[in-house]
mmCIF file of C-alpha atoms in Angstrom:
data_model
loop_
_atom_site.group_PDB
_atom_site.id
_atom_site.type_symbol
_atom_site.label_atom_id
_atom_site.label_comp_id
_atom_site.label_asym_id
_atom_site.label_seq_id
_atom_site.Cartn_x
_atom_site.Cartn_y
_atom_site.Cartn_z
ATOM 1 C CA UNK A 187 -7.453 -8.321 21.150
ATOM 2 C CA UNK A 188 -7.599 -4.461 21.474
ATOM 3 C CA UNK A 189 -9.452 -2.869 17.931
ATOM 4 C CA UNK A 190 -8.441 0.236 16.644
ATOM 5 C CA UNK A 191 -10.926 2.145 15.398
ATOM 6 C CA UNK A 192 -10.043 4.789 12.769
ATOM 7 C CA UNK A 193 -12.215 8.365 12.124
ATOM 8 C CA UNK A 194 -12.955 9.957 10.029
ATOM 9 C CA UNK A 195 -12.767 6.921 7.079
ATOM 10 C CA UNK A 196 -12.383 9.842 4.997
ATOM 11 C CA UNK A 197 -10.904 13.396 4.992
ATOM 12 C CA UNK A 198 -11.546 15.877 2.202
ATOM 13 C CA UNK A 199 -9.092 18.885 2.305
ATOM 14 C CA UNK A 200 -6.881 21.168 0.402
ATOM 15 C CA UNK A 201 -3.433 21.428 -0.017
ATOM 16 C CA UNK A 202 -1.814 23.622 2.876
ATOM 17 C CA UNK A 203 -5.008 22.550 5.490
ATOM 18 C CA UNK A 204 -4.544 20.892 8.591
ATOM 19 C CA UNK A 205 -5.073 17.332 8.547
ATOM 20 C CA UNK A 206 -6.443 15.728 12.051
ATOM 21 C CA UNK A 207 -7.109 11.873 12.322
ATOM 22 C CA UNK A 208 -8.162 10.245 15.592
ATOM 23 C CA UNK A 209 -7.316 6.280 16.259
ATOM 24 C CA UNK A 210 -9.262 5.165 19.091
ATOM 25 C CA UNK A 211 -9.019 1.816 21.033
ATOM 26 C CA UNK A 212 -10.899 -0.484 22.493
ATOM 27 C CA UNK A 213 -9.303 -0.436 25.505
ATOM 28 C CA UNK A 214 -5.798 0.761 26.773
ATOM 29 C CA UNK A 215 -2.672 1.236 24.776
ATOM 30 C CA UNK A 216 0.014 0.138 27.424
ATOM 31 C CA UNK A 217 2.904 2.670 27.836
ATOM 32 C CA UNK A 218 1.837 4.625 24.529
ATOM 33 C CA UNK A 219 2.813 1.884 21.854
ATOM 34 C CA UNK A 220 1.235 3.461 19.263
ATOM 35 C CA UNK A 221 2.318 3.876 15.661
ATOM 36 C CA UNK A 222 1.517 6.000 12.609
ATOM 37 C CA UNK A 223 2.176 4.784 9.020
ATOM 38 C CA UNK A 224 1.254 5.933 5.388
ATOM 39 C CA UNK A 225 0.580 4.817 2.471
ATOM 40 C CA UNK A 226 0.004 5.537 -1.127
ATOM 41 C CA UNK A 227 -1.684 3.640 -3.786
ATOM 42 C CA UNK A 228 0.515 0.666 -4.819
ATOM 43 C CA UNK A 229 3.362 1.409 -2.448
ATOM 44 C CA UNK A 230 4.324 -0.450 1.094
ATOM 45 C CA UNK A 231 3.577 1.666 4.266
ATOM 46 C CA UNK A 232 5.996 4.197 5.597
ATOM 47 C CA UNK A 233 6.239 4.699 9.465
ATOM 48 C CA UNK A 234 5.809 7.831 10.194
ATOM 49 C CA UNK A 235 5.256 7.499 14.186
ATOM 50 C CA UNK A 236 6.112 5.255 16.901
ATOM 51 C CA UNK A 237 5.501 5.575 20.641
ATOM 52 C CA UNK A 238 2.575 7.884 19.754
ATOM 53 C CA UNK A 239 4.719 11.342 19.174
ATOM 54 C CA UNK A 240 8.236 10.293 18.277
ATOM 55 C CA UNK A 241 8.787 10.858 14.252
ATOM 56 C CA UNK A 242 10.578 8.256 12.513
ATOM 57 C CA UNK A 243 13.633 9.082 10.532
ATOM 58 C CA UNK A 244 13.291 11.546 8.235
ATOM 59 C CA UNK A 245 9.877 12.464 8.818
ATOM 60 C CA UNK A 246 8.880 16.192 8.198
ATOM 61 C CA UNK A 247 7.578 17.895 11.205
ATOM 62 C CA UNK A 248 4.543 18.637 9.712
ATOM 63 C CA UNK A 249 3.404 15.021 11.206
ATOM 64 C CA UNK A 250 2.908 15.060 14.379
ATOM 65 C CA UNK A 251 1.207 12.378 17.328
ATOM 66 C CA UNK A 252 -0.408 12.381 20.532
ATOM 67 C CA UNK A 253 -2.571 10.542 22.788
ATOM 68 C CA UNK A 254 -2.570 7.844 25.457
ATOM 69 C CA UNK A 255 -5.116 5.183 26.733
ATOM 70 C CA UNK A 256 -7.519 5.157 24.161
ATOM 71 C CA UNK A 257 -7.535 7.751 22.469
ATOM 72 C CA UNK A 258 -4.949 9.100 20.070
ATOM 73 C CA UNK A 259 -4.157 11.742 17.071
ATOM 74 C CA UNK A 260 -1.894 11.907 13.857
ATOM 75 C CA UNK A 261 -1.809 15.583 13.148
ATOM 76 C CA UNK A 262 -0.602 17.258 9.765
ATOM 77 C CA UNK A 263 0.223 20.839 10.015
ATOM 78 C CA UNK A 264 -0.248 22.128 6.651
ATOM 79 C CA UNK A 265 -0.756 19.046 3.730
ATOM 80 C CA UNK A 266 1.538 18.947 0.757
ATOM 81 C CA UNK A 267 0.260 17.740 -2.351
ATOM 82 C CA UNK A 268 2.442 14.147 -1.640
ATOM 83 C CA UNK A 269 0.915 13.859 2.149
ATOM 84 C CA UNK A 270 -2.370 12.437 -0.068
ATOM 85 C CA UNK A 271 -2.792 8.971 0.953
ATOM 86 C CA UNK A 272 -4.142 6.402 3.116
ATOM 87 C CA UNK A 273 -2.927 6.850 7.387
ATOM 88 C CA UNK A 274 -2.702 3.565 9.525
ATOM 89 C CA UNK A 275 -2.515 3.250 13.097
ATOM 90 C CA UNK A 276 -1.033 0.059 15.512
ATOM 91 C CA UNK A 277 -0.672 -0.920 18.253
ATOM 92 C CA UNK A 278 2.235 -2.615 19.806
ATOM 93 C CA UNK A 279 1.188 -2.635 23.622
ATOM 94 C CA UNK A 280 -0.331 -6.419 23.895
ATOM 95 C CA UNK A 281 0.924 -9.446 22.430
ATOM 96 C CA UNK A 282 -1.682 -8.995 19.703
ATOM 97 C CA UNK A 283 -0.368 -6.340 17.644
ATOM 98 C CA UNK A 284 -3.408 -4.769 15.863
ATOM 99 C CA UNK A 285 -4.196 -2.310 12.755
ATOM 100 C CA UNK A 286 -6.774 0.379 12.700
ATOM 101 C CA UNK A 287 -9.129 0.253 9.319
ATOM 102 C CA UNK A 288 -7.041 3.637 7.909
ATOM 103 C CA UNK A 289 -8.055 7.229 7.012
ATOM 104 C CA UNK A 290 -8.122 8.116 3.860
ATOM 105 C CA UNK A 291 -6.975 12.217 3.011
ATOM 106 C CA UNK A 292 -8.016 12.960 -0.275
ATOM 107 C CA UNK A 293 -7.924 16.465 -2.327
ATOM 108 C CA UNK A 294 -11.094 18.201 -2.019
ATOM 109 C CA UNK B 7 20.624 0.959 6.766
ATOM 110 C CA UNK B 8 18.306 -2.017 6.521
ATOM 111 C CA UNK B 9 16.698 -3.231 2.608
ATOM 112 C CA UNK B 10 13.945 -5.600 2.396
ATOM 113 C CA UNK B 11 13.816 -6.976 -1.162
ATOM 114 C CA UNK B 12 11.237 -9.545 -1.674
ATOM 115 C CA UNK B 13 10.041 -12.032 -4.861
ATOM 116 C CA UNK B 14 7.984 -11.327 -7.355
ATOM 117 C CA UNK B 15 4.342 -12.233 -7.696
ATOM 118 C CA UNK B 16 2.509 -15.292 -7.454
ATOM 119 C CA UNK B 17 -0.432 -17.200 -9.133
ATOM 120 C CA UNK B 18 -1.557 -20.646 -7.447
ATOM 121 C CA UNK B 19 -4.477 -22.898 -7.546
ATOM 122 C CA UNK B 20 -6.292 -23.264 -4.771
ATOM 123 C CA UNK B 21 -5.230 -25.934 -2.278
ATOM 124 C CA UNK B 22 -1.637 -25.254 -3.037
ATOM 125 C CA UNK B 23 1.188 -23.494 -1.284
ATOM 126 C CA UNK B 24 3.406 -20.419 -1.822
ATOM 127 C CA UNK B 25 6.541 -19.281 -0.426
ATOM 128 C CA UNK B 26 7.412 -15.827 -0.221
ATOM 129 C CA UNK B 27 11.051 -14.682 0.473
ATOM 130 C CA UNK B 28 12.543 -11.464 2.139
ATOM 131 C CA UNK B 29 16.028 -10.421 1.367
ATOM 132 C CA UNK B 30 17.585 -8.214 3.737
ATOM 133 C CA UNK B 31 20.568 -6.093 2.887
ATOM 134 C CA UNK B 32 22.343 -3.767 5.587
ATOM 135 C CA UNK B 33 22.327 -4.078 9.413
ATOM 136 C CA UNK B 34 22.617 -7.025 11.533
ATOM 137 C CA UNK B 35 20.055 -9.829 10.140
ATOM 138 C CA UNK B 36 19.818 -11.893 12.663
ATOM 139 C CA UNK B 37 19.665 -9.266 15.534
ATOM 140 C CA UNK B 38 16.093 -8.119 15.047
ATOM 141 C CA UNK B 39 12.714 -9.686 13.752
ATOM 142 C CA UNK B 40 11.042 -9.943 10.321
ATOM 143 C CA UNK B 41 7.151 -9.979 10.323
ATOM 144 C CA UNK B 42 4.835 -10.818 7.229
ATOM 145 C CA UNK B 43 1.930 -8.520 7.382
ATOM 146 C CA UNK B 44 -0.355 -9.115 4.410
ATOM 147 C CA UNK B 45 -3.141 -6.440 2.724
ATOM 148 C CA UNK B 46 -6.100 -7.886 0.607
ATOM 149 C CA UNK B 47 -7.322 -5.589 -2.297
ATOM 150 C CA UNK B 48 -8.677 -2.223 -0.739
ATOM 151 C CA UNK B 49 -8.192 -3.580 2.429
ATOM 152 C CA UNK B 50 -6.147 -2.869 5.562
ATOM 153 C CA UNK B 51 -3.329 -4.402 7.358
ATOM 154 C CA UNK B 52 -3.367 -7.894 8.849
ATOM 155 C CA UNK B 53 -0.204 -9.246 11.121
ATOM 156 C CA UNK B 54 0.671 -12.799 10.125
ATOM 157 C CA UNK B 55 3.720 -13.513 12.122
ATOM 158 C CA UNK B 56 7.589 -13.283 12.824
ATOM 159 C CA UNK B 57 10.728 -14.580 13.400
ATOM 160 C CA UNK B 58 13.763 -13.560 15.319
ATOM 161 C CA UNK B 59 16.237 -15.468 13.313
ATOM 162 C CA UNK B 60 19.035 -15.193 16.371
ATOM 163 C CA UNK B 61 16.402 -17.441 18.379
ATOM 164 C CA UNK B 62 15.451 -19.054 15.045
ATOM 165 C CA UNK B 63 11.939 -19.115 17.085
ATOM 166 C CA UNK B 64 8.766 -17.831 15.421
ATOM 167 C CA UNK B 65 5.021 -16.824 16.449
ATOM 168 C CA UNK B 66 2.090 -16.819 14.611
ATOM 169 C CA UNK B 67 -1.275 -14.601 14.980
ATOM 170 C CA UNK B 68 -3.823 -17.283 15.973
ATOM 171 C CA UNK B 69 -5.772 -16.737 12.844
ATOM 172 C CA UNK B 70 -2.995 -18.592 10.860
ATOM 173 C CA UNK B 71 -1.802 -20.854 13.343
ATOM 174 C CA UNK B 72 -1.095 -24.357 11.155
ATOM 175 C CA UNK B 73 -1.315 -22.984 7.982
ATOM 176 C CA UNK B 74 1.560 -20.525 8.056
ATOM 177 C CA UNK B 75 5.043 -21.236 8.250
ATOM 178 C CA UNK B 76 8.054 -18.638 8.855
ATOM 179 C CA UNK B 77 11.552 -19.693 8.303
ATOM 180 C CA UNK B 78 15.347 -17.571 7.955
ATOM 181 C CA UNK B 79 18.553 -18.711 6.728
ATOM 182 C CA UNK B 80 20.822 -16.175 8.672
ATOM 183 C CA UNK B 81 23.574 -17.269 6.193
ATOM 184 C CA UNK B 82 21.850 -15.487 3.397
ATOM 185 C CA UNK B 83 19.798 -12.892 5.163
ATOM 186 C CA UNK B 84 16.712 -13.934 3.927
ATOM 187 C CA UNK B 85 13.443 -14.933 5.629
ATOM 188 C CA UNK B 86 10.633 -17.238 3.913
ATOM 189 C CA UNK B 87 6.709 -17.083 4.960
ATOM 190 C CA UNK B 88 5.175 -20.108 3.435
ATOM 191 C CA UNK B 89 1.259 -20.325 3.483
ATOM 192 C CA UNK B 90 -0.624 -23.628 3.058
ATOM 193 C CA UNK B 91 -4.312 -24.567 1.924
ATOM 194 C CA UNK B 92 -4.866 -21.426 -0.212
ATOM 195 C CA UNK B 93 -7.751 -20.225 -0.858
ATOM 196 C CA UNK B 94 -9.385 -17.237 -2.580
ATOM 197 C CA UNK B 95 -9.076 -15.340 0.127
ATOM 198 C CA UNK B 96 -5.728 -15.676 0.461
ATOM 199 C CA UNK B 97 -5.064 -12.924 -2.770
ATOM 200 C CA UNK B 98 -3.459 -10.388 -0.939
ATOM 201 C CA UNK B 99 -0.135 -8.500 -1.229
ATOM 202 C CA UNK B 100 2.196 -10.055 1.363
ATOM 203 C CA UNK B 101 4.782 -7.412 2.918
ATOM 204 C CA UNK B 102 7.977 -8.542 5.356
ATOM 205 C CA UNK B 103 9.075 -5.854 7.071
ATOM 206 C CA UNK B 104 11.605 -5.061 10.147
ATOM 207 C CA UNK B 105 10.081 -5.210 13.525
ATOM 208 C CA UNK B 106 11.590 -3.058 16.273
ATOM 209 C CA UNK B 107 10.338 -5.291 19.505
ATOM 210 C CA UNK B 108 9.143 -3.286 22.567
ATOM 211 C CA UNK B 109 8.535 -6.185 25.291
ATOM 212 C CA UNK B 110 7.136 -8.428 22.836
ATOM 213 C CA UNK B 111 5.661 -6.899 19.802
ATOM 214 C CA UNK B 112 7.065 -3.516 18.099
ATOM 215 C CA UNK B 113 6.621 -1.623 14.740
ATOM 216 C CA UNK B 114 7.035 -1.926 11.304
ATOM 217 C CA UNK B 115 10.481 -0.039 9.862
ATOM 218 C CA UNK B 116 11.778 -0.998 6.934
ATOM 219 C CA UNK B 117 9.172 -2.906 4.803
ATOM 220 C CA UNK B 118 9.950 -5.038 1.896
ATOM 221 C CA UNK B 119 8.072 -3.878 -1.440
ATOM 222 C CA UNK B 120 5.540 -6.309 -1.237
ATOM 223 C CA UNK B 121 4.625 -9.399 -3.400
ATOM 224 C CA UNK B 122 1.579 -10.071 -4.958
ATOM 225 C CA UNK B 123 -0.126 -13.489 -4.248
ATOM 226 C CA UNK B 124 -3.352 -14.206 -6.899
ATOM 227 C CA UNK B 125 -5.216 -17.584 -5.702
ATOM 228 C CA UNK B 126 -7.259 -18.699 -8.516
ATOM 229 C CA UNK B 127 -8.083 -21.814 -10.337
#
């Protein structure tokens, strides 16, 4: 089973700061099936990403992905006061799908 | 496009079952998979399992192989995870959602709202 390992657990910023969250692996992420979701307190997750840098529908392009292998990034340009909530990664590449822990972006 | 609609929350001894149903409204039901992906309080994200209802086949992740059970009726676009033996640890809000299969897993677009399940005695 590949683990996904989610860093910071916590990121403290301000509205209109750039938001970087790293999803690492425990070992490689065939052909880039890697996904980004949100979510907010008492809501379901929202994809956001999917194949590491395509944006779902109707996702701003202030979210942006990258990576392969191992390592991979969820990127916000420039947080909006609703972008405040908890990031997911997954992985789709094995037959064991797998979660990372989540990042948390909270208002500093 | 694609609504998941599930049922509403749960309360059950321990021991007992529960049966959760997904709803789906717009699209093709049967042409693409529902998984059950389940979050304990201030926890993450654990995969249960799916089913292609076309196939009418399902799989399981090992850690609930024999206790969980994933059905669909295709005539009423609605797929059912049932979970067995409950136990406390088993509390948990349980989410369907649309899987998008790439070879043989995928991501998660749309997910249902999610249904509380409370195991207590």
């Amino acid at each position: 089973e590949i683990v996904l390992t989610q860093s910071p657990g916590t990121l403290s910023l301000s509205p209109g700061e750039r938001a970087t969250l790293s999803c690492r692996a425990s070992q490689s992420v065939s052909s880039s099936y890697l996904a980004w979701y949100q979510q907010k307190p008492g809501q379901a997750p929202r994809l956001l990403i999917y194949g590491a840098s395509s944006r779902a529908t109707g996702i701003p392009d202030r979210f942006s992905g990258s990576g392969s292998g191992t390592d991979f990034t969820l990127t916000i340009s420039r947080l909006e006061p609703e972008d405040f909530a908890v990031y997911y990664c997954q992985q789709y590449g094995s037959s064991a799908l797998t979660f990372g822990g989540g990042t948390k972006v909270e208002i500093k | 496009q694609v609504q998941l609609v599930q049922s509403g929350a749960e309360v059950k001894k321990p021991g007992s079952s529960v049966k959760v149903s997904c709803k789906a409204s717009g699209g093709t039901f049967s042409s693409y998979a529902i998984s059950w992906v389940r979050q304990a309080p201030g926890q993450g994200l654990e995969w249960m399992g799916r089913i292609i209802p076309i196939l009418g086949i399902a799989n399981y992740a090992q850690k609930f192989q024999g206790r969980v059970t994933i059905t669909a009726d295709k005539s009423t676009s609605t797929a059912y995870m049932e979970l067995s033996s409950l136990r406390s640890e088993d509390t948990a809000v349980y989410y369907c959602a649309r899987e998008t299969v790439v070879v043989t897993t995928g991501w998660f677009d749309p997910w249902g709202q999610g249904t509380l399940v409370t195991v207590s005695s």
